[in-house]
Amino acid sequence: MKCVAFNRRGTLLAAGCSDGSCIIWDFETRGIAKELRDKDCVAAITSVCWSKYGHRILVSSADKSLTLWDVVEGEKIAQTTLSQTPLQARLHPGSSTPSICLACPFSSAPMIVDMSTGITTLLPVSLSDTENGVVPPPRNKFSDGSTPFSPTAACFNKYGDMVYVGNSKGEVLIIDHKNVQICGIVPIPGNAVIKNMVFSRTGQYLLTNSNDRTIRIYENLLPLKGGLKFLEESNHAGDEQDKFEKLKAVGSRCLTLFREFQDSITKVHWKAPCFSGDGEWVIGGSASKGEHKIYIWDRAGHLVKILEGPKEALIDLAWHPVHPIVVSVSLTGLVYIWAKDYTENWSAFAPDFKELEENEEYVEREDEFDLMPETEKVKESDVDEDEEIDIMGVEKDSGFSDSDMSQGEICFLPADPSPDLPEPQDQFVGSTSKQGDSNQSASALSEEAGQSARLTSHISPPLEAMDNSAAEDNGGTSSRRKRRSSEVL
């Protein structure tokens, strides 16, 4: 596996694999719910992205292709091939069944791709790109004539009406992607290349990861809805100003620096940083070779925890949208699930039960052993027994306040069990006991029973071999020793 992504509710986990397939795991049962495989695509998957309500999945591949899948049917909806390998692709978040996506190729400007028509629209990566209306010609070109861009980060805002692009000059460009127009510019301190950009689920905070080994959190000052209209009004005002200074002034009213995260001692580069589901925590993986370390900060800027995994490089991270669970992908293709180790407390099921760490002297109440103690008198209930209770309606989760239940969100998929392979029968030297045979026949019912059967089968022959050797030495006493050994068993 190369990359992972949770659906909106965190019930399904999609993983892109090195053989070109996309596996969907049921995160509750840890079983494979669906496998999306394209016979024509055998290149490694570079990114996976769910649609808002889980009906579609967008997969980008190292063979320069973008594929849109129907999750329930497991069929391809559309496929297009770009001129460069897309490192990341994101579906438009404002539609339930989107066909518009944002792709960030390896050596090209970010582009808006219409999967239904295959039309691509290049987005500007600097102010000079829009002055003449075309992307300026490069000084040097690759052998295929393509433009030598640094890999550029980009992401949609919460409702998809704007695109935030981070360029190699250390600037965040706020772009109206429908009109291909820069509406604001936010300079990043240090002017380092921006490698990653991601919004929190609420759209209130923007995370950037730069080459200066610093993760920055920006607070979004624009209204979540109607932000583009606000930018258009700001751009019409103050036409006498220099264009770049005016766009910087607009950008200062869009984003403001909130926090910075870095390791001041080791100066480590960061890999795949992201927010927690509620936006209260920030995680980043160490980009050092042979390290599988995950750093967790709270939003106040304090380093809370460092999770250390195996000696394998970390290539991708994902935080569960609802629960405190982190999923990491290693360079060897394994996915690791990090969760808190909870201690079971059975006393929580009895509200009147109290656990004692040591003996305490107990003084009984005056009426504790009376037939009708004052404290147990039944109080009058305030519940209206005639009120009808709604058992069919679904309460709206505050964490998903923008959900539309009429859309029929996909939370689970029917399990698709793979056929059982015939298990080879184990060959043991010597005979097996009756208890071993009975356990071996019951092994098909449970895995634990099978393990105990094999354990018994391995143990029983040495006991019989010991009895047979004793029989050769003592003649008729072997039967007596057998009885004794069986009695001990």
CSV table of C-alpha atoms in Angstrom, one decimal:
chain,number,residue,atom,x,y,z
A,1,MET,CA,0.0,0.0,0.0
A,2,LYS,CA,1.2,3.5,-0.8
A,3,CYS,CA,-1.5,6.0,0.4
A,4,VAL,CA,-4.7,5.9,2.5
A,5,ALA,CA,-7.8,8.0,3.0
A,6,PHE,CA,-10.8,7.7,5.2
A,7,ASN,CA,-14.4,8.4,4.1
A,8,ARG,CA,-16.3,11.2,5.7
A,9,ARG,CA,-17.5,9.2,8.7
A,10,GLY,CA,-14.4,7.1,9.1
A,11,THR,CA,-16.2,3.8,8.5
A,12,LEU,CA,-14.3,2.9,5.4
A,13,LEU,CA,-10.6,3.2,4.6
A,14,ALA,CA,-9.3,3.3,1.0
A,15,ALA,CA,-5.7,2.3,0.3
A,16,GLY,CA,-3.9,2.7,-3.0
A,17,CYS,CA,-1.5,-0.1,-3.8
A,18,SER,CA,1.7,-0.4,-5.8
A,19,ASP,CA,0.0,-2.8,-8.3
A,20,GLY,CA,-2.5,-0.2,-9.4
A,21,SER,CA,-5.5,-1.5,-7.4
A,22,CYS,CA,-7.5,0.3,-4.7
A,23,ILE,CA,-8.6,-1.7,-1.7
A,24,ILE,CA,-11.5,-0.5,0.5
A,25,TRP,CA,-11.4,-1.8,4.1
A,26,ASP,CA,-14.4,-1.9,6.4
A,27,PHE,CA,-12.7,-0.1,9.4
A,28,GLU,CA,-15.1,-1.6,11.9
A,29,THR,CA,-14.6,-5.3,11.0
A,30,ARG,CA,-11.1,-4.8,9.5
A,31,GLY,CA,-12.2,-6.8,6.5
A,32,ILE,CA,-12.0,-6.0,2.8
A,33,ALA,CA,-15.3,-4.6,1.6
A,34,LYS,CA,-14.4,-3.8,-2.1
A,35,GLU,CA,-11.4,-4.0,-4.5
A,36,LEU,CA,-11.2,-1.6,-7.4
A,37,ARG,CA,-8.9,-2.9,-10.0
A,38,ASP,CA,-8.2,-1.6,-13.5
A,39,LYS,CA,-6.7,-4.3,-15.8
A,40,ASP,CA,-5.0,-1.6,-17.9
A,41,CYS,CA,-3.4,0.1,-14.9
A,42,VAL,CA,-0.5,-1.7,-13.2
A,43,ALA,CA,1.4,1.4,-12.0
A,44,ALA,CA,1.5,2.5,-8.4
A,45,ILE,CA,-1.2,4.6,-6.9
A,46,THR,CA,-0.1,8.1,-5.8
A,47,SER,CA,-3.3,9.4,-4.1
A,48,VAL,CA,-6.9,8.4,-3.3
A,49,CYS,CA,-9.8,10.8,-2.5
A,50,TRP,CA,-13.4,10.1,-1.5
A,51,SER,CA,-16.3,12.2,-2.6
A,52,LYS,CA,-18.3,14.0,0.1
A,53,TYR,CA,-20.9,11.3,0.6
A,54,GLY,CA,-18.8,8.3,-0.3
A,55,HIS,CA,-20.4,7.4,-3.7
A,56,ARG,CA,-17.2,8.0,-5.7
A,57,ILE,CA,-13.4,7.6,-5.3
A,58,LEU,CA,-10.8,9.4,-7.4
A,59,VAL,CA,-7.5,7.6,-7.9
A,60,SER,CA,-4.3,9.1,-9.4
A,61,SER,CA,-1.6,6.8,-10.7
A,62,ALA,CA,2.0,6.9,-11.6
A,63,ASP,CA,1.1,6.1,-15.3
A,64,LYS,CA,-0.3,9.7,-15.5
A,65,SER,CA,-3.9,8.6,-15.3
A,66,LEU,CA,-6.8,9.8,-13.2
A,67,THR,CA,-9.7,7.3,-12.6
A,68,LEU,CA,-13.1,8.0,-11.1
A,69,TRP,CA,-14.8,4.9,-9.6
A,70,ASP,CA,-18.3,4.1,-8.5
A,71,VAL,CA,-17.8,2.7,-5.1
A,72,VAL,CA,-21.0,0.6,-4.8
A,73,GLU,CA,-20.9,-0.9,-8.3
A,74,GLY,CA,-17.1,-1.1,-8.4
A,75,GLU,CA,-17.0,0.2,-12.0
A,76,LYS,CA,-15.1,3.0,-13.7
A,77,ILE,CA,-17.1,6.2,-14.3
A,78,ALA,CA,-14.4,8.1,-16.2
A,79,GLN,CA,-10.7,8.1,-16.9
A,80,THR,CA,-8.3,10.6,-18.3
A,81,THR,CA,-4.5,10.8,-18.9
A,82,LEU,CA,-2.5,13.9,-18.0
A,83,SER,CA,0.8,15.0,-19.5
A,84,GLN,CA,2.6,14.6,-16.2
A,85,THR,CA,2.3,12.2,-13.2
A,86,PRO,CA,-0.3,13.5,-10.7
A,87,LEU,CA,1.2,13.5,-7.2
A,88,GLN,CA,-2.1,14.3,-5.7
A,89,ALA,CA,-5.7,14.7,-6.9
A,90,ARG,CA,-8.7,15.9,-4.9
A,91,LEU,CA,-12.4,15.8,-5.8
A,92,HIS,CA,-14.6,19.0,-5.7
A,93,PRO,CA,-16.0,19.0,-2.1
A,94,GLY,CA,-19.2,20.9,-2.9
A,95,SER,CA,-20.9,18.2,-4.9
A,96,SER,CA,-22.3,14.8,-3.8
A,97,THR,CA,-21.3,13.2,-7.2
A,98,PRO,CA,-18.5,15.4,-8.4
A,99,SER,CA,-16.8,15.1,-11.8
A,100,ILE,CA,-14.5,18.2,-11.2
A,101,CYS,CA,-11.1,17.5,-9.6
A,102,LEU,CA,-7.9,19.4,-8.7
A,103,ALA,CA,-4.7,17.7,-9.8
A,104,CYS,CA,-1.1,18.6,-8.8
A,105,PRO,CA,1.3,17.0,-11.3
A,106,PHE,CA,4.9,16.4,-10.7
A,107,SER,CA,6.4,19.1,-13.0
A,108,SER,CA,3.4,21.2,-14.1
A,109,ALA,CA,1.2,23.8,-12.7
A,110,PRO,CA,-1.9,22.6,-10.7
A,111,MET,CA,-4.9,22.1,-12.9
A,112,ILE,CA,-8.7,21.7,-12.8
A,113,VAL,CA,-9.8,18.5,-14.6
A,114,ASP,CA,-13.3,17.8,-15.7
A,115,MET,CA,-13.5,14.0,-15.7
A,116,SER,CA,-16.7,13.9,-17.7
A,117,THR,CA,-15.2,15.8,-20.7
A,118,GLY,CA,-11.4,15.4,-20.1
A,119,ILE,CA,-10.9,19.2,-20.3
A,120,THR,CA,-8.0,20.5,-18.2
A,121,THR,CA,-7.5,24.1,-17.1
A,122,LEU,CA,-4.0,25.2,-15.8
A,123,LEU,CA,-4.0,27.4,-12.7
A,124,PRO,CA,-1.6,30.3,-12.3
A,125,VAL,CA,1.3,29.7,-9.9
A,126,SER,CA,2.5,33.4,-9.8
A,127,LEU,CA,1.1,36.8,-10.6
A,128,SER,CA,3.1,37.1,-13.8
A,129,ASP,CA,1.2,34.1,-15.2
A,130,THR,CA,-2.0,36.0,-15.3
A,131,GLU,CA,-0.8,39.3,-16.7
A,132,ASN,CA,-0.7,38.1,-20.3
A,133,GLY,CA,-3.4,35.5,-19.8
A,134,VAL,CA,-1.0,32.6,-20.6
A,135,VAL,CA,1.7,30.7,-18.7
A,136,PRO,CA,5.1,32.2,-19.6
A,137,PRO,CA,7.5,30.1,-21.6
A,138,PRO,CA,10.2,28.3,-19.5
A,139,ARG,CA,13.9,28.9,-19.9
A,140,ASN,CA,14.7,25.2,-20.0
A,141,LYS,CA,12.5,22.3,-21.0
A,142,PHE,CA,12.4,18.6,-20.5
A,143,SER,CA,13.0,16.2,-23.4
A,144,ASP,CA,9.2,16.0,-24.0
A,145,GLY,CA,8.9,19.8,-24.1
A,146,SER,CA,7.1,20.1,-20.8
A,147,THR,CA,7.6,22.9,-18.3
A,148,PRO,CA,10.1,22.3,-15.4
A,149,PHE,CA,8.0,23.3,-12.4
A,150,SER,CA,8.7,22.5,-8.8
A,151,PRO,CA,6.0,20.2,-7.4
A,152,THR,CA,3.3,22.6,-6.3
A,153,ALA,CA,0.8,22.1,-3.5
A,154,ALA,CA,-2.9,23.0,-3.9
A,155,CYS,CA,-6.2,22.3,-2.2
A,156,PHE,CA,-9.9,23.3,-2.4
A,157,ASN,CA,-11.5,25.3,0.3
A,158,LYS,CA,-14.4,23.8,2.3
A,159,TYR,CA,-17.1,24.3,-0.4
A,160,GLY,CA,-14.8,24.2,-3.4
A,161,ASP,CA,-15.5,27.7,-4.8
A,162,MET,CA,-11.8,28.7,-4.4
A,163,VAL,CA,-8.4,27.0,-4.8
A,164,TYR,CA,-5.4,27.7,-2.5
A,165,VAL,CA,-2.1,27.2,-4.3
A,166,GLY,CA,1.3,27.2,-2.7
A,167,ASN,CA,4.2,27.9,-5.1
A,168,SER,CA,8.0,27.7,-5.0
A,169,LYS,CA,8.3,31.3,-4.0
A,170,GLY,CA,6.7,30.7,-0.6
A,171,GLU,CA,3.4,32.3,-1.5
A,172,VAL,CA,-0.2,31.1,-1.1
A,173,LEU,CA,-2.3,32.2,-4.0
A,174,ILE,CA,-6.1,32.4,-3.5
A,175,ILE,CA,-7.6,31.6,-6.9
A,176,ASP,CA,-11.1,31.8,-8.4
A,177,HIS,CA,-10.7,28.6,-10.5
A,178,LYS,CA,-13.8,29.2,-12.6
A,179,ASN,CA,-12.5,32.5,-14.0
A,180,VAL,CA,-8.8,31.5,-13.5
A,181,GLN,CA,-8.1,34.6,-11.6
A,182,ILE,CA,-5.8,35.4,-8.6
A,183,CYS,CA,-7.9,37.1,-5.9
A,184,GLY,CA,-5.3,37.3,-3.1
A,185,ILE,CA,-1.7,36.6,-2.2
A,186,VAL,CA,-0.3,35.6,1.2
A,187,PRO,CA,3.5,35.5,1.6
A,188,ILE,CA,4.9,32.7,3.8
A,189,PRO,CA,7.7,33.7,6.2
A,190,GLY,CA,11.0,32.5,4.9
A,191,ASN,CA,9.8,32.3,1.3
A,192,ALA,CA,10.5,28.5,1.2
A,193,VAL,CA,8.9,26.1,-1.2
A,194,ILE,CA,5.4,24.9,0.0
A,195,LYS,CA,5.2,21.1,-0.1
A,196,ASN,CA,1.8,20.4,1.4
A,197,MET,CA,-1.5,22.2,2.0
A,198,VAL,CA,-4.6,21.0,3.7
A,199,PHE,CA,-7.7,22.5,5.2
A,200,SER,CA,-9.3,21.4,8.5
A,201,ARG,CA,-12.6,19.7,8.1
A,202,THR,CA,-14.5,22.8,9.4
A,203,GLY,CA,-12.6,25.0,6.9
A,204,GLN,CA,-11.5,27.3,9.7
A,205,TYR,CA,-7.8,26.6,9.5
A,206,LEU,CA,-5.3,26.0,6.7
A,207,LEU,CA,-2.1,24.0,7.2
A,208,THR,CA,1.1,24.5,5.1
A,209,ASN,CA,4.3,22.5,5.1
A,210,SER,CA,7.4,24.3,3.7
A,211,ASN,CA,10.9,23.4,2.9
A,212,ASP,CA,12.2,25.4,5.8
A,213,ARG,CA,11.1,22.4,8.0
A,214,THR,CA,8.2,24.4,9.5
A,215,ILE,CA,4.5,23.5,9.7
A,216,ARG,CA,2.3,26.6,9.8
A,217,ILE,CA,-1.4,27.0,10.7
A,218,TYR,CA,-3.3,29.9,9.2
A,219,GLU,CA,-6.7,31.0,10.4
A,220,ASN,CA,-9.3,31.5,7.6
A,221,LEU,CA,-10.8,35.0,8.0
A,222,LEU,CA,-13.2,34.6,5.1
A,223,PRO,CA,-16.8,33.5,5.6
A,224,LEU,CA,-17.1,29.8,4.8
A,225,LYS,CA,-20.0,30.5,2.3
A,226,GLY,CA,-19.8,33.6,0.1
A,227,GLY,CA,-16.0,34.1,0.5
A,228,LEU,CA,-15.6,34.5,-3.3
A,229,LYS,CA,-18.1,37.3,-3.4
A,230,PHE,CA,-16.1,39.1,-0.6
A,231,LEU,CA,-12.9,38.8,-2.6
A,232,GLU,CA,-14.5,40.2,-5.7
A,233,GLU,CA,-15.7,43.2,-3.9
A,234,SER,CA,-12.2,43.7,-2.3
A,235,ASN,CA,-10.5,43.5,-5.8
A,236,HIS,CA,-12.8,46.2,-7.2
A,237,ALA,CA,-11.8,48.7,-4.5
A,238,GLY,CA,-8.5,50.5,-4.6
A,239,ASP,CA,-7.7,50.2,-8.3
A,240,GLU,CA,-5.1,52.9,-8.1
A,241,GLN,CA,-2.8,50.6,-6.0
A,242,ASP,CA,-0.1,48.4,-7.4
A,243,LYS,CA,-1.6,45.1,-8.4
A,244,PHE,CA,0.8,43.0,-6.3
A,245,GLU,CA,0.4,45.2,-3.2
A,246,LYS,CA,-3.4,45.2,-3.6
A,247,LEU,CA,-3.5,41.4,-3.8
A,248,LYS,CA,-1.2,41.2,-0.7
A,249,ALA,CA,-3.6,43.5,1.2
A,250,VAL,CA,-6.5,41.3,0.2
A,251,GLY,CA,-4.6,38.2,1.3
A,252,SER,CA,-4.0,39.7,4.7
A,253,ARG,CA,-7.7,39.9,5.2
A,254,CYS,CA,-8.1,36.3,4.1
A,255,LEU,CA,-5.5,34.4,6.1
A,256,THR,CA,-3.6,35.2,9.3
A,257,LEU,CA,-0.7,33.2,10.8
A,258,PHE,CA,-2.0,31.3,13.9
A,259,ARG,CA,0.8,28.8,14.9
A,260,GLU,CA,4.1,27.4,13.8
A,261,PHE,CA,5.4,23.9,14.5
A,262,GLN,CA,8.9,22.7,14.2
A,263,ASP,CA,11.5,20.5,15.9
A,264,SER,CA,14.1,23.1,16.9
A,265,ILE,CA,16.7,20.5,17.9
A,266,THR,CA,16.8,17.9,15.1
A,267,LYS,CA,15.4,20.3,12.3
A,268,VAL,CA,13.6,17.4,10.8
A,269,HIS,CA,11.6,17.7,7.5
A,270,TRP,CA,7.9,16.8,7.7
A,271,LYS,CA,5.9,14.3,5.7
A,272,ALA,CA,2.1,14.3,5.2
A,273,PRO,CA,1.0,16.6,8.0
A,274,CYS,CA,-2.7,16.9,8.7
A,275,PHE,CA,-5.4,17.9,11.2
A,276,SER,CA,-7.3,15.7,13.6
A,277,GLY,CA,-11.0,15.2,12.9
A,278,ASP,CA,-12.1,18.1,15.2
A,279,GLY,CA,-9.1,20.3,14.2
A,280,GLU,CA,-7.8,20.5,17.7
A,281,TRP,CA,-4.6,18.5,17.0
A,282,VAL,CA,-1.9,18.5,14.3
A,283,ILE,CA,0.2,15.5,13.3
A,284,GLY,CA,3.3,15.3,11.1
A,285,GLY,CA,5.5,12.4,10.2
A,286,SER,CA,9.3,12.5,10.2
A,287,ALA,CA,10.8,12.5,6.7
A,288,SER,CA,14.1,11.0,7.8
A,289,LYS,CA,15.1,7.8,6.2
A,290,GLY,CA,14.5,4.7,8.3
A,291,GLU,CA,12.4,6.6,10.8
A,292,HIS,CA,8.7,6.0,11.5
A,293,LYS,CA,8.0,8.8,14.0
A,294,ILE,CA,4.7,10.7,14.3
A,295,TYR,CA,4.7,14.0,16.1
A,296,ILE,CA,1.4,15.2,17.7
A,297,TRP,CA,0.9,18.8,18.7
A,298,ASP,CA,-2.1,20.5,20.2
A,299,ARG,CA,-3.4,23.7,18.5
A,300,ALA,CA,-1.7,25.8,21.2
A,301,GLY,CA,1.7,24.7,19.7
A,302,HIS,CA,2.8,22.3,22.4
A,303,LEU,CA,4.3,18.9,21.4
A,304,VAL,CA,2.1,16.4,23.2
A,305,LYS,CA,3.4,13.0,22.0
A,306,ILE,CA,5.9,11.3,19.8
A,307,LEU,CA,4.9,7.9,18.4
A,308,GLU,CA,7.8,5.7,17.4
A,309,GLY,CA,7.1,2.8,15.0
A,310,PRO,CA,9.3,0.3,13.2
A,311,LYS,CA,12.5,1.1,11.4
A,312,GLU,CA,10.7,1.9,8.2
A,313,ALA,CA,10.3,5.2,6.5
A,314,LEU,CA,6.9,6.9,6.7
A,315,ILE,CA,5.2,7.9,3.5
A,316,ASP,CA,1.6,8.8,4.4
A,317,LEU,CA,-0.6,9.7,7.4
A,318,ALA,CA,-4.4,9.9,8.0
A,319,TRP,CA,-6.3,10.8,11.1
A,320,HIS,CA,-9.7,9.2,11.7
A,321,PRO,CA,-12.5,11.8,11.3
A,322,VAL,CA,-14.3,10.8,14.5
A,323,HIS,CA,-12.1,8.8,16.8
A,324,PRO,CA,-8.5,9.4,18.2
A,325,ILE,CA,-7.0,6.9,15.7
A,326,VAL,CA,-4.0,7.6,13.4
A,327,VAL,CA,-3.2,5.4,10.3
A,328,SER,CA,0.3,5.5,8.9
A,329,VAL,CA,1.8,3.9,5.8
A,330,SER,CA,5.4,2.7,5.7
A,331,LEU,CA,7.8,2.4,2.8
A,332,THR,CA,7.5,-1.4,2.9
A,333,GLY,CA,3.8,-1.1,2.0
A,334,LEU,CA,2.4,-1.9,5.5
A,335,VAL,CA,-0.4,0.2,7.2
A,336,TYR,CA,-0.1,0.7,10.9
A,337,ILE,CA,-3.1,1.7,13.1
A,338,TRP,CA,-2.3,3.8,16.2
A,339,ALA,CA,-4.9,4.0,19.0
A,340,LYS,CA,-5.1,4.6,22.7
A,341,ASP,CA,-4.8,1.5,24.9
A,342,TYR,CA,-7.9,1.7,27.0
A,343,THR,CA,-8.1,-0.1,30.4
A,344,GLU,CA,-11.4,-1.8,31.0
A,345,ASN,CA,-13.3,-0.7,34.0
A,346,TRP,CA,-16.2,-3.0,34.7
A,347,SER,CA,-17.3,-0.9,37.7
A,348,ALA,CA,-18.6,1.7,35.2
A,349,PHE,CA,-21.6,-0.6,34.5
A,350,ALA,CA,-22.8,-0.3,38.1
A,351,PRO,CA,-23.3,3.4,38.9
A,352,ASP,CA,-23.5,2.7,42.7
A,353,PHE,CA,-20.3,0.6,42.7
A,354,LYS,CA,-17.2,2.2,44.1
A,355,GLU,CA,-13.7,0.7,43.7
A,356,LEU,CA,-11.5,0.9,46.8
A,357,GLU,CA,-7.7,1.1,46.6
A,358,GLU,CA,-7.4,0.2,50.3
A,359,ASN,CA,-9.7,-0.7,53.3
A,360,GLU,CA,-11.9,2.1,54.5
A,361,GLU,CA,-14.0,2.4,57.6
A,362,TYR,CA,-17.7,2.6,56.7
A,363,VAL,CA,-20.3,4.2,58.8
A,364,GLU,CA,-23.8,3.1,57.9
A,365,ARG,CA,-26.7,5.5,57.6
A,366,GLU,CA,-29.5,5.6,60.1
A,367,ASP,CA,-32.1,4.3,57.7
A,368,GLU,CA,-29.8,2.1,55.5
A,369,PHE,CA,-31.5,-1.2,56.6
A,370,ASP,CA,-35.0,0.1,57.1
A,371,LEU,CA,-37.8,-1.5,55.0
A,372,MET,CA,-38.6,1.8,53.3
A,373,PRO,CA,-35.6,4.2,53.5
A,374,GLU,CA,-36.2,7.8,52.8
A,375,THR,CA,-33.6,7.9,50.1
A,376,GLU,CA,-35.3,5.2,48.0
A,377,LYS,CA,-38.8,6.7,47.9
A,378,VAL,CA,-39.9,6.9,44.3
A,379,LYS,CA,-40.1,10.4,42.9
A,380,GLU,CA,-42.7,11.5,40.4
A,381,SER,CA,-41.5,11.2,36.9
A,382,ASP,CA,-41.6,14.2,34.6
A,383,VAL,CA,-41.7,12.1,31.4
A,384,ASP,CA,-44.8,12.5,29.3
A,385,GLU,CA,-46.0,8.9,28.6
A,386,ASP,CA,-48.3,10.0,25.8
A,387,GLU,CA,-45.6,11.6,23.8
A,388,GLU,CA,-44.7,9.7,20.6
A,389,ILE,CA,-41.0,8.8,20.4
A,390,ASP,CA,-39.3,9.0,17.0
A,391,ILE,CA,-37.3,5.8,16.5
A,392,MET,CA,-36.8,6.2,12.7
A,393,GLY,CA,-35.3,9.7,12.5
A,394,VAL,CA,-31.5,10.2,12.6
A,395,GLU,CA,-30.1,12.9,14.9
A,396,LYS,CA,-27.8,15.3,13.2
A,397,ASP,CA,-24.2,15.0,14.4
A,398,SER,CA,-22.7,18.4,15.3
A,399,GLY,CA,-19.4,17.3,13.7
A,400,PHE,CA,-21.1,16.8,10.4
A,401,SER,CA,-23.5,19.8,10.5
A,402,ASP,CA,-23.3,20.3,6.7
A,403,SER,CA,-24.5,16.8,5.9
A,404,ASP,CA,-27.6,16.4,3.9
A,405,MET,CA,-29.3,13.1,4.9
A,406,SER,CA,-31.3,13.1,1.7
A,407,GLN,CA,-28.2,12.4,-0.2
A,408,GLY,CA,-28.0,8.8,1.0
A,409,GLU,CA,-24.5,8.8,2.4
A,410,ILE,CA,-22.6,5.5,2.1
A,411,CYS,CA,-21.2,4.4,5.4
A,412,PHE,CA,-20.8,0.7,4.9
A,413,LEU,CA,-20.5,-1.7,2.0
A,414,PRO,CA,-21.7,-5.3,1.9
A,415,ALA,CA,-18.9,-7.7,2.7
A,416,ASP,CA,-17.4,-9.5,-0.2
A,417,PRO,CA,-15.9,-12.7,1.3
A,418,SER,CA,-13.1,-14.4,-0.7
A,419,PRO,CA,-13.4,-18.1,-1.2
A,420,ASP,CA,-11.7,-20.3,1.3
A,421,LEU,CA,-8.6,-22.1,0.1
A,422,PRO,CA,-8.3,-25.8,0.9
A,423,GLU,CA,-6.0,-26.2,3.8
A,424,PRO,CA,-3.3,-28.9,3.5
A,425,GLN,CA,-3.6,-31.6,6.2
A,426,ASP,CA,-0.7,-31.7,8.6
A,427,GLN,CA,1.4,-34.8,8.5
A,428,PHE,CA,2.6,-36.0,11.9
A,429,VAL,CA,5.1,-38.7,12.7
A,430,GLY,CA,3.5,-41.4,14.7
A,431,SER,CA,-0.2,-41.8,15.7
A,432,THR,CA,-2.4,-39.1,17.1
A,433,SER,CA,-4.6,-39.3,20.1
A,434,LYS,CA,-8.4,-39.4,20.1
A,435,GLN,CA,-8.5,-36.0,21.7
A,436,GLY,CA,-6.2,-34.6,18.9
A,437,ASP,CA,-8.5,-36.1,16.2
A,438,SER,CA,-11.6,-34.6,17.8
A,439,ASN,CA,-10.0,-31.2,18.1
A,440,GLN,CA,-8.7,-31.5,14.5
A,441,SER,CA,-12.3,-32.1,13.2
A,442,ALA,CA,-13.5,-29.0,15.1
A,443,SER,CA,-10.8,-26.8,13.7
A,444,ALA,CA,-13.1,-25.6,10.9
A,445,LEU,CA,-15.4,-24.0,13.4
A,446,SER,CA,-12.9,-21.7,15.0
A,447,GLU,CA,-9.3,-20.8,14.6
A,448,GLU,CA,-8.6,-21.2,18.3
A,449,ALA,CA,-9.9,-24.7,18.3
A,450,GLY,CA,-7.6,-25.5,15.4
A,451,GLN,CA,-4.6,-24.2,17.2
A,452,SER,CA,-5.4,-26.2,20.3
A,453,ALA,CA,-5.8,-29.3,18.0
A,454,ARG,CA,-2.4,-28.9,16.5
A,455,LEU,CA,-0.9,-28.3,19.9
A,456,THR,CA,-2.5,-31.5,21.2
A,457,SER,CA,-1.4,-33.5,18.1
A,458,HIS,CA,2.2,-32.5,18.6
A,459,ILE,CA,2.1,-33.3,22.3
A,460,SER,CA,0.5,-36.7,22.1
A,461,PRO,CA,3.0,-38.7,20.1
A,462,PRO,CA,6.0,-38.1,22.5
A,463,LEU,CA,3.8,-39.5,25.4
A,464,GLU,CA,3.0,-42.6,23.4
A,465,ALA,CA,6.6,-43.0,22.3
A,466,MET,CA,7.7,-42.8,25.9
A,467,ASP,CA,5.2,-45.5,26.9
A,468,ASN,CA,6.4,-47.8,24.0
A,469,SER,CA,10.0,-47.4,25.1
A,470,ALA,CA,9.0,-48.2,28.6
A,471,ALA,CA,7.2,-51.3,27.4
A,472,GLU,CA,10.3,-52.7,25.8
A,473,ASP,CA,12.2,-52.4,29.1
A,474,ASN,CA,9.6,-53.6,31.5
A,475,GLY,CA,7.4,-55.9,29.4
A,476,GLY,CA,3.8,-56.1,30.7
A,477,THR,CA,4.0,-53.0,32.8
A,478,SER,CA,3.5,-50.8,29.7
A,479,SER,CA,-0.3,-51.0,30.0
A,480,ARG,CA,-0.2,-49.9,33.6
A,481,ARG,CA,2.0,-46.9,32.7
A,482,LYS,CA,-0.3,-46.0,29.9
A,483,ARG,CA,-3.2,-45.9,32.3
A,484,ARG,CA,-1.2,-43.7,34.7
A,485,SER,CA,-0.3,-41.3,32.0
A,486,SER,CA,-3.9,-41.0,30.8
A,487,GLU,CA,-5.0,-40.4,34.3
A,488,VAL,CA,-2.5,-37.6,34.7
A,489,LEU,CA,-3.7,-36.1,31.4
